Amino acid sequence: MPPPRGGESGGANRNQGSVMTLRNLLASSSMVAFSAAPLLAQQGPVDPVMFDGGYEALQPLSGSAGPAELEGHGQGYYVPSTPETVQWGYLPNRDSEPVLTVPSGSVVTFDTLSHEGLLEDQGRDPEVYFAGFEVTRDFVLDDAVEITGSDIAHDFAVDGPHIVTGPIAIEGAEPGDILKIETLSIIPRTGYGVISNRHGKGALPGEFPETPVPAADASAENPEAYHNVSVFTPISERDGQYYGALHTAEGERVEFPIRPFMGLMGVASDTSEPVHSVPPAMHGGNLDINELGAGSTLYLPIEVAGALFYTGDPHAAQGDGEVALTALEHSMRPTFRLTVLKPGDEGLPMSGDIAHPMAETEDYWIAIGLNEDLDEAMKEAVRQSIGLLTGRYGMDRATALAYLSAGVDFEVSQVVDKTKGVHALIPKADFSALAVD
């Protein structure tokens, strides 16, 4: 394992921006919960306590060695990320055993982990990696240390990067049903994150990173040899808003707003084959849609009994496209309500079969297109939008297409996950005068 790298002496190739240490940028800041609903009382104070010039890490709940019901809160449950409750680089399939089974309508809180700072090109040792940015052990998450120090196999060249927590079985869920996933709150667990660009990946593979290609001896024991670029990114507060902080080459500060969301939410695929964590599909998975923060709802068609819900890939912020490869990756504590909707249920967003992922926020319906070809992903998003408009509002298909052309923005969710994503933002306000089927 390489020695700690402090302050400005970090490896220039993979740790650009290392002068942006936790302490010298966050000395007067505090964290908040980005929440659409109160957090369960057992999770402790919503605002992590500040001390010694930084943020206290929001560690796993004390006394919770594994999934558990939160006493006194009925259908409230908690799932930590431990070697027993996660998969590294792969998603659950029909053969996966649930780590917890809950009734439909249950509220479930997860402690999720960002993979950044944990991967082999960063040394697979978060204590050492983050020490290079003056992050002391107090601010490093215990579950990150436990998982990277475990014997969980992970092949950096083959496996997905994501630490996937779950799956959770929901009682009564059957193939053909829909799992309604309401994101109630998302709480940051640290005061920093990481943005990475790796060779052969991102929107400009072969152009970026502008560093030598990985050497033959690149490994967790020799992470510098990967020559990848990871930018440590503190989070700070200004005028009540939270920002990621970067710097120009001249040292001038650049800020962008924090908008937490879970990049990865899904149900198990009906296959016995390994399911890679990178490409999204009909099961959801690594959708990377930045609209799916607190207050959003995702609908996924269930493929196997129990649904087997899982989550991971937490983000503090992501631009549409996610062009470097990663967003601002940042460990989070999300809370969901998981509800099984049977065919014909009044809670379904539209009449007819729902065979593709779709979502909603307070302001928008979100139709999702997925394909390895970006043009085909765009076409699929348009088709799904037409299906939603005809199935929910009774529009004829020609009128629906005309409306989409005049009134709806189609955004590129991401272009870096093998299967590319496009999502449509259909304003609910445009249909406020209509009766809903």
Coordinates of C-alpha atoms in Angstrom, one line a residue:
M1 CA 0.0 0.0 0.0
P2 CA 1.4 3.4 -0.9
P3 CA 2.3 5.9 1.9
P4 CA -0.1 8.7 2.8
R5 CA 0.0 11.6 0.4
G6 CA -0.6 14.9 2.2
G7 CA -1.8 18.3 0.9
E8 CA -0.1 19.4 -2.2
S9 CA 2.2 16.4 -2.6
G10 CA -0.4 14.0 -3.9
G11 CA 0.2 12.2 -7.2
A12 CA -0.5 14.8 -9.9
N13 CA -2.0 12.3 -12.4
R14 CA -4.8 10.8 -10.3
N15 CA -5.2 13.4 -7.6
Q16 CA -5.5 16.7 -9.4
G17 CA -6.8 19.4 -7.2
S18 CA -5.2 17.9 -4.1
V19 CA -4.6 21.4 -2.6
M20 CA -8.4 21.5 -2.0
T21 CA -8.1 19.8 1.3
L22 CA -11.0 19.3 3.7
R23 CA -9.8 21.6 6.4
N24 CA -8.6 24.6 4.5
L25 CA -11.9 24.9 2.6
L26 CA -14.5 23.8 5.1
A27 CA -13.5 25.5 8.3
S28 CA -16.7 27.5 8.7
S29 CA -19.3 25.2 7.1
S30 CA -22.0 22.8 8.3
M31 CA -24.0 20.0 6.6
V32 CA -27.7 19.8 6.2
A33 CA -30.2 17.1 5.3
F34 CA -31.5 17.3 1.7
S35 CA -34.9 16.0 2.6
A36 CA -38.5 15.9 1.6
A37 CA -39.7 14.2 4.8
P38 CA -38.5 13.9 8.4
L39 CA -35.9 11.3 9.0
L40 CA -36.8 8.5 11.5
A41 CA -35.9 9.5 15.0
Q42 CA -33.5 6.6 15.6
Q43 CA -31.1 7.9 12.9
G44 CA -30.0 10.6 15.2
P45 CA -29.6 14.3 14.5
V46 CA -30.2 15.3 10.9
D47 CA -27.2 17.7 10.9
P48 CA -23.9 16.0 11.5
V49 CA -22.0 17.8 14.2
M50 CA -19.1 20.0 13.2
F51 CA -15.8 19.8 15.0
D52 CA -12.1 20.6 14.4
G53 CA -12.7 22.5 11.2
G54 CA -14.7 19.8 9.2
Y55 CA -17.7 17.6 9.2
E56 CA -18.2 14.6 11.4
A57 CA -18.7 11.5 9.3
L58 CA -22.2 10.1 9.5
Q59 CA -21.2 6.6 10.5
P60 CA -23.3 3.5 10.5
L61 CA -26.0 3.5 13.2
S62 CA -24.6 2.3 16.5
G63 CA -25.5 -1.2 17.5
S64 CA -26.7 -2.1 13.9
A65 CA -24.5 -5.0 12.7
G66 CA -27.0 -5.9 10.0
P67 CA -30.5 -5.1 8.6
A68 CA -33.0 -4.4 11.4
E69 CA -36.4 -3.0 12.1
L70 CA -36.2 0.4 13.8
E71 CA -38.0 -0.2 17.0
G72 CA -41.0 2.0 17.7
H73 CA -41.5 3.0 14.1
G74 CA -43.7 0.2 12.7
Q75 CA -42.6 -0.2 9.1
G76 CA -39.3 1.6 9.5
Y77 CA -36.2 -0.5 8.6
Y78 CA -32.5 0.1 8.3
V79 CA -29.9 -1.6 6.1
P80 CA -26.2 -0.8 6.5
S81 CA -23.5 -1.5 3.9
T82 CA -21.4 -4.4 5.2
P83 CA -19.6 -7.3 3.5
E84 CA -22.8 -9.3 4.1
T85 CA -25.2 -6.8 2.6
V86 CA -23.4 -5.6 -0.5
Q87 CA -22.3 -6.7 -3.9
W88 CA -19.3 -5.0 -5.5
G89 CA -19.7 -4.4 -9.2
Y90 CA -22.8 -6.6 -9.8
L91 CA -26.5 -6.3 -9.3
P92 CA -28.9 -8.9 -7.7
N93 CA -30.5 -11.4 -10.0
R94 CA -33.4 -13.9 -9.5
D95 CA -31.1 -16.2 -7.4
S96 CA -30.0 -13.5 -4.9
E97 CA -31.0 -14.0 -1.3
P98 CA -32.6 -10.9 0.3
V99 CA -30.9 -9.4 3.2
L100 CA -34.2 -8.3 4.6
T101 CA -37.9 -8.8 3.8
V102 CA -40.4 -6.0 4.5
P103 CA -44.2 -5.4 3.9
S104 CA -45.3 -3.4 1.0
G105 CA -45.4 0.3 1.9
S106 CA -42.4 0.0 4.3
V107 CA -40.0 2.8 4.9
V108 CA -36.4 1.6 4.5
T109 CA -33.2 3.6 5.2
F110 CA -29.9 2.6 3.7
D111 CA -26.3 3.6 4.5
T112 CA -24.8 3.7 1.0
L113 CA -21.2 4.1 0.0
S114 CA -19.5 5.9 -2.9
H115 CA -16.9 3.7 -4.6
E116 CA -14.6 6.7 -5.0
G117 CA -11.6 6.5 -2.8
L118 CA -12.2 2.8 -2.4
L119 CA -11.3 1.5 -5.9
E120 CA -8.0 -0.2 -6.9
D121 CA -6.7 2.8 -8.8
Q122 CA -7.0 4.7 -5.6
G123 CA -5.3 2.0 -3.5
R124 CA -8.4 0.2 -2.1
D125 CA -7.7 1.9 1.3
P126 CA -9.9 4.9 2.0
E127 CA -7.9 5.8 5.2
V128 CA -4.7 6.2 3.1
Y129 CA -6.4 7.7 0.1
F130 CA -8.3 10.5 1.9
A131 CA -5.3 11.1 4.2
G132 CA -3.7 12.5 1.0
F133 CA -6.2 15.4 1.3
E134 CA -5.7 15.9 5.0
V135 CA -8.9 13.9 5.9
T136 CA -8.3 12.3 9.2
R137 CA -9.6 8.9 10.2
D138 CA -12.5 10.6 12.1
F139 CA -13.9 11.8 8.8
V140 CA -13.6 8.5 6.9
L141 CA -16.6 6.1 7.0
D142 CA -16.2 3.0 9.0
D143 CA -18.2 0.9 6.5
A144 CA -15.9 2.0 3.7
V145 CA -12.9 0.8 5.7
E146 CA -14.6 -2.5 6.6
I147 CA -15.5 -3.3 3.0
T148 CA -12.2 -2.4 1.4
G149 CA -10.4 -4.4 4.1
S150 CA -12.6 -7.4 3.6
D151 CA -12.0 -10.4 1.3
I152 CA -14.8 -9.3 -1.1
A153 CA -13.4 -10.0 -4.6
H154 CA -13.3 -7.1 -7.0
D155 CA -11.6 -7.0 -10.4
F156 CA -11.0 -3.4 -11.4
A157 CA -10.6 -4.3 -15.0
V158 CA -13.8 -6.3 -15.3
D159 CA -16.2 -5.7 -12.5
G160 CA -18.4 -2.6 -12.1
P161 CA -17.2 0.0 -9.7
H162 CA -20.4 0.3 -7.6
I163 CA -21.0 -0.9 -4.1
V164 CA -24.6 -2.1 -4.3
T165 CA -26.5 -2.5 -1.1
G166 CA -29.4 -5.0 -0.8
P167 CA -31.5 -6.6 -2.0
I168 CA -34.6 -6.1 -0.1
A169 CA -37.6 -8.4 -0.7
I170 CA -41.1 -6.8 -0.6
E171 CA -43.9 -9.1 0.5
G172 CA -46.5 -9.8 -2.1
A173 CA -44.4 -8.6 -5.1
E174 CA -44.8 -10.7 -8.2
P175 CA -43.6 -10.5 -11.8
G176 CA -45.9 -8.1 -13.7
D177 CA -46.4 -5.8 -10.7
I178 CA -44.8 -2.4 -10.4
L179 CA -42.5 -1.3 -7.6
K180 CA -43.1 2.3 -6.5
I181 CA -39.9 3.8 -5.0
E182 CA -40.5 7.1 -3.3
T183 CA -37.3 8.8 -2.2
L184 CA -38.2 10.5 1.1
S185 CA -34.8 11.9 2.1
I186 CA -31.1 11.8 1.2
I187 CA -28.6 12.8 3.8
P188 CA -24.9 13.4 3.0
R189 CA -22.5 11.2 5.1
T190 CA -19.3 13.2 4.7
G191 CA -18.2 16.8 3.7
Y192 CA -16.4 15.8 0.6
G193 CA -16.6 13.7 -2.6
V194 CA -14.6 12.7 -5.6
I195 CA -15.0 13.2 -9.4
S196 CA -13.0 10.8 -11.6
N197 CA -12.0 10.4 -15.2
R198 CA -10.4 7.0 -16.1
H199 CA -8.7 5.7 -19.2
G200 CA -10.9 4.2 -21.8
K201 CA -14.1 5.7 -20.2
G202 CA -16.1 8.9 -20.2
A203 CA -17.4 10.9 -23.1
L204 CA -13.9 11.4 -24.6
P205 CA -12.1 8.1 -24.2
G206 CA -8.6 8.3 -25.8
E207 CA -8.6 12.1 -25.3
F208 CA -9.0 12.2 -21.5
P209 CA -7.3 11.7 -19.1
E210 CA -4.4 13.6 -20.7
T211 CA -2.0 11.3 -18.9
P212 CA 0.0 8.1 -19.9
V213 CA -2.0 5.0 -20.4
P214 CA -2.1 2.5 -17.5
A215 CA 1.1 0.6 -16.9
A216 CA 1.3 -3.2 -16.9
D217 CA 2.0 -3.2 -13.2
A218 CA -1.0 -1.1 -12.2
S219 CA -2.7 -2.5 -9.1
A220 CA -4.1 -1.6 -5.8
E221 CA -0.6 -1.9 -4.5
N222 CA 0.6 0.4 -7.2
P223 CA -2.3 2.7 -7.9
E224 CA -0.3 5.5 -9.4
A225 CA 0.5 3.3 -12.4
Y226 CA -3.2 3.5 -13.6
H227 CA -2.6 7.2 -14.4
N228 CA -6.2 8.0 -13.9
V229 CA -7.4 11.4 -12.6
S230 CA -9.5 11.8 -9.5
V231 CA -10.4 15.2 -8.2
F232 CA -11.1 15.5 -4.5
T233 CA -14.0 17.9 -4.0
P234 CA -15.0 19.4 -0.7
I235 CA -18.5 20.6 -0.1
S236 CA -19.1 24.0 1.5
E237 CA -21.9 26.3 2.4
R238 CA -22.6 29.9 1.1
D239 CA -25.8 31.8 1.8
G240 CA -27.7 28.7 2.8
Q241 CA -26.8 26.8 -0.4
Y242 CA -24.3 23.9 -0.5
Y243 CA -21.6 23.7 -3.2
G244 CA -18.9 21.5 -4.5
A245 CA -15.6 23.4 -4.6
L246 CA -13.0 23.2 -7.4
H247 CA -10.2 25.6 -8.4
T248 CA -8.8 27.0 -11.6
A249 CA -5.1 26.5 -12.5
E250 CA -4.5 30.0 -10.9
G251 CA -6.2 28.9 -7.7
E252 CA -9.4 30.7 -8.2
R253 CA -12.4 29.0 -6.6
V254 CA -15.2 27.5 -8.8
E255 CA -18.4 26.4 -7.2
F256 CA -21.4 24.3 -8.4
P257 CA -24.6 23.6 -6.4
I258 CA -25.2 20.3 -4.6
R259 CA -28.3 18.3 -5.7
P260 CA -28.1 14.8 -4.0
F261 CA -29.6 11.8 -5.7
M262 CA -29.1 8.0 -5.9
G263 CA -27.6 7.0 -9.2
L264 CA -28.5 3.4 -8.8
M265 CA -32.0 2.0 -7.8
G266 CA -33.3 -1.2 -9.2
V267 CA -35.0 -4.5 -8.9
A268 CA -33.5 -8.0 -9.7
S269 CA -33.3 -9.2 -13.3
D270 CA -35.0 -12.5 -14.2
T271 CA -31.7 -14.2 -15.0
S272 CA -29.2 -16.5 -13.3
E273 CA -26.3 -14.8 -15.2
P274 CA -24.2 -12.1 -13.4
V275 CA -25.7 -8.6 -13.9
H276 CA -23.0 -6.0 -14.3
S277 CA -23.6 -2.8 -12.3
V278 CA -22.7 -0.3 -15.0
P279 CA -25.4 -0.4 -17.8
P280 CA -29.0 0.5 -16.8
A281 CA -31.8 -1.6 -18.2
M282 CA -35.5 -2.4 -17.7
H283 CA -34.7 -3.4 -14.1
G284 CA -33.5 0.2 -13.5
G285 CA -30.0 0.0 -12.0
N286 CA -27.5 2.6 -12.8
L287 CA -30.0 5.1 -14.4
D288 CA -28.0 8.2 -13.3
I289 CA -31.0 10.6 -13.7
N290 CA -30.2 13.7 -11.6
E291 CA -33.9 14.5 -11.2
L292 CA -34.4 11.5 -8.9
G293 CA -33.6 13.2 -5.6
A294 CA -35.7 13.6 -2.5
G295 CA -39.3 14.0 -3.4
S296 CA -39.1 11.9 -6.6
T297 CA -40.8 8.6 -7.4
L298 CA -39.4 5.9 -9.6
Y299 CA -41.6 3.1 -11.1
L300 CA -40.0 -0.2 -12.1
P301 CA -41.6 -3.3 -13.6
I302 CA -41.0 -6.2 -11.3
E303 CA -39.3 -9.3 -12.8
V304 CA -39.0 -11.8 -9.9
A305 CA -40.9 -12.6 -6.8
G306 CA -40.1 -10.2 -4.0
A307 CA -38.9 -7.6 -6.4
L308 CA -35.5 -7.6 -4.7
F309 CA -34.8 -3.8 -4.5
Y310 CA -31.3 -2.5 -4.1
T311 CA -29.5 0.9 -4.3
G312 CA -26.1 2.5 -4.5
D313 CA -24.0 4.9 -6.5
P314 CA -24.9 8.0 -4.4
H315 CA -24.2 11.4 -5.9
A316 CA -23.9 14.9 -4.5
A317 CA -24.3 16.5 -7.9
Q318 CA -24.3 15.5 -11.6
G319 CA -24.5 17.4 -14.8
D320 CA -26.6 15.8 -17.6
G321 CA -24.3 13.6 -19.6
E322 CA -21.9 12.9 -16.7
V323 CA -19.1 13.4 -19.2
A324 CA -16.0 12.8 -17.2
L325 CA -17.2 9.3 -16.2
T326 CA -18.4 10.0 -12.6
A327 CA -20.5 12.6 -11.0
L328 CA -19.5 14.2 -7.7
E329 CA -19.6 10.8 -5.9
H330 CA -20.5 11.1 -2.3
S331 CA -21.7 8.6 0.3
M332 CA -25.3 9.1 1.3
R333 CA -28.0 7.9 3.7
P334 CA -31.2 7.7 1.6
T335 CA -34.7 6.7 2.9
F336 CA -37.3 5.2 0.6
R337 CA -40.9 4.1 0.8
L338 CA -41.3 0.8 -1.2
T339 CA -44.8 0.0 -2.4
V340 CA -46.0 -2.9 -4.6
L341 CA -48.6 -1.8 -7.2
K342 CA -50.7 -4.5 -8.7
P343 CA -52.1 -4.3 -12.3
G344 CA -55.1 -1.9 -12.3
D345 CA -54.0 -0.2 -9.0
E346 CA -55.2 3.4 -8.8
G347 CA -51.7 4.4 -7.7
L348 CA -50.2 3.5 -11.1
P349 CA -49.2 6.6 -13.1
M350 CA -51.0 5.5 -16.3
S351 CA -53.4 2.9 -17.6
G352 CA -52.1 -0.1 -19.5
D353 CA -48.9 -2.1 -19.0
I354 CA -45.8 -0.4 -17.7
A355 CA -42.9 -2.3 -19.2
H356 CA -40.2 0.4 -18.8
P357 CA -38.8 2.4 -16.0
M358 CA -40.6 5.8 -15.5
A359 CA -40.5 8.4 -12.8
E360 CA -42.1 11.6 -11.5
T361 CA -41.3 14.6 -9.4
E362 CA -43.6 17.3 -8.1
D363 CA -43.3 19.2 -11.4
Y364 CA -42.6 16.6 -14.1
W365 CA -43.4 13.2 -15.5
I366 CA -40.2 11.5 -16.6
A367 CA -40.1 9.1 -19.5
I368 CA -36.9 7.2 -19.9
G369 CA -35.1 5.9 -23.0
L370 CA -32.2 3.4 -22.8
N371 CA -30.0 2.1 -25.5
E372 CA -26.3 1.6 -26.4
D373 CA -26.9 4.0 -29.3
L374 CA -27.7 7.5 -28.1
D375 CA -29.9 8.1 -31.2
E376 CA -31.9 5.0 -30.3
A377 CA -32.1 6.0 -26.6
M378 CA -33.6 9.3 -27.8
K379 CA -36.2 7.4 -29.9
E380 CA -37.1 5.2 -27.0
A381 CA -37.6 8.2 -24.7
V382 CA -40.0 9.7 -27.3
R383 CA -41.9 6.4 -27.6
Q384 CA -42.2 6.1 -23.8
S385 CA -43.4 9.8 -23.6
I386 CA -46.1 9.1 -26.2
G387 CA -47.1 6.0 -24.2
L388 CA -47.4 8.0 -21.0
L389 CA -49.4 10.8 -22.7
T390 CA -51.8 8.4 -24.3
G391 CA -52.1 6.1 -21.3
R392 CA -52.5 8.9 -18.7
Y393 CA -54.2 11.8 -20.5
G394 CA -55.9 10.1 -23.4
M395 CA -54.1 12.1 -26.1
D396 CA -54.0 10.6 -29.5
R397 CA -50.5 9.6 -30.7
A398 CA -50.1 12.3 -33.4
T399 CA -51.1 15.1 -30.9
A400 CA -48.8 13.6 -28.3
L401 CA -45.9 13.8 -30.7
A402 CA -46.8 17.4 -31.6
Y403 CA -46.9 18.4 -27.9
L404 CA -43.6 16.7 -27.2
S405 CA -42.0 18.7 -30.0
A406 CA -43.3 22.0 -28.7
G407 CA -43.4 21.7 -25.0
V408 CA -41.0 19.0 -23.6
D409 CA -37.3 19.0 -23.0
F410 CA -35.4 15.8 -23.6
E411 CA -32.2 15.6 -21.6
V412 CA -29.2 13.2 -21.9
S413 CA -29.1 11.5 -18.6
Q414 CA -25.6 10.0 -19.2
V415 CA -23.3 8.8 -22.0
V416 CA -20.8 6.9 -19.9
D417 CA -22.6 3.7 -18.7
K418 CA -22.4 1.6 -21.9
T419 CA -26.1 1.8 -22.2
K420 CA -26.9 5.5 -22.7
G421 CA -29.9 7.3 -21.3
V422 CA -32.2 10.1 -22.4
H423 CA -35.1 11.3 -20.3
A424 CA -38.1 13.5 -21.1
L425 CA -39.3 16.1 -18.6
I426 CA -43.0 16.4 -19.2
P427 CA -44.5 19.4 -17.2
K428 CA -47.4 18.3 -15.1
A429 CA -48.8 21.9 -15.1
D430 CA -49.5 21.6 -18.8
F431 CA -52.2 19.0 -18.0
S432 CA -53.7 20.6 -14.8
A433 CA -57.1 21.2 -16.5
L434 CA -57.5 17.6 -17.8
A435 CA -59.2 14.7 -16.1
V436 CA -56.8 11.8 -15.5
D437 CA -57.8 8.3 -16.6

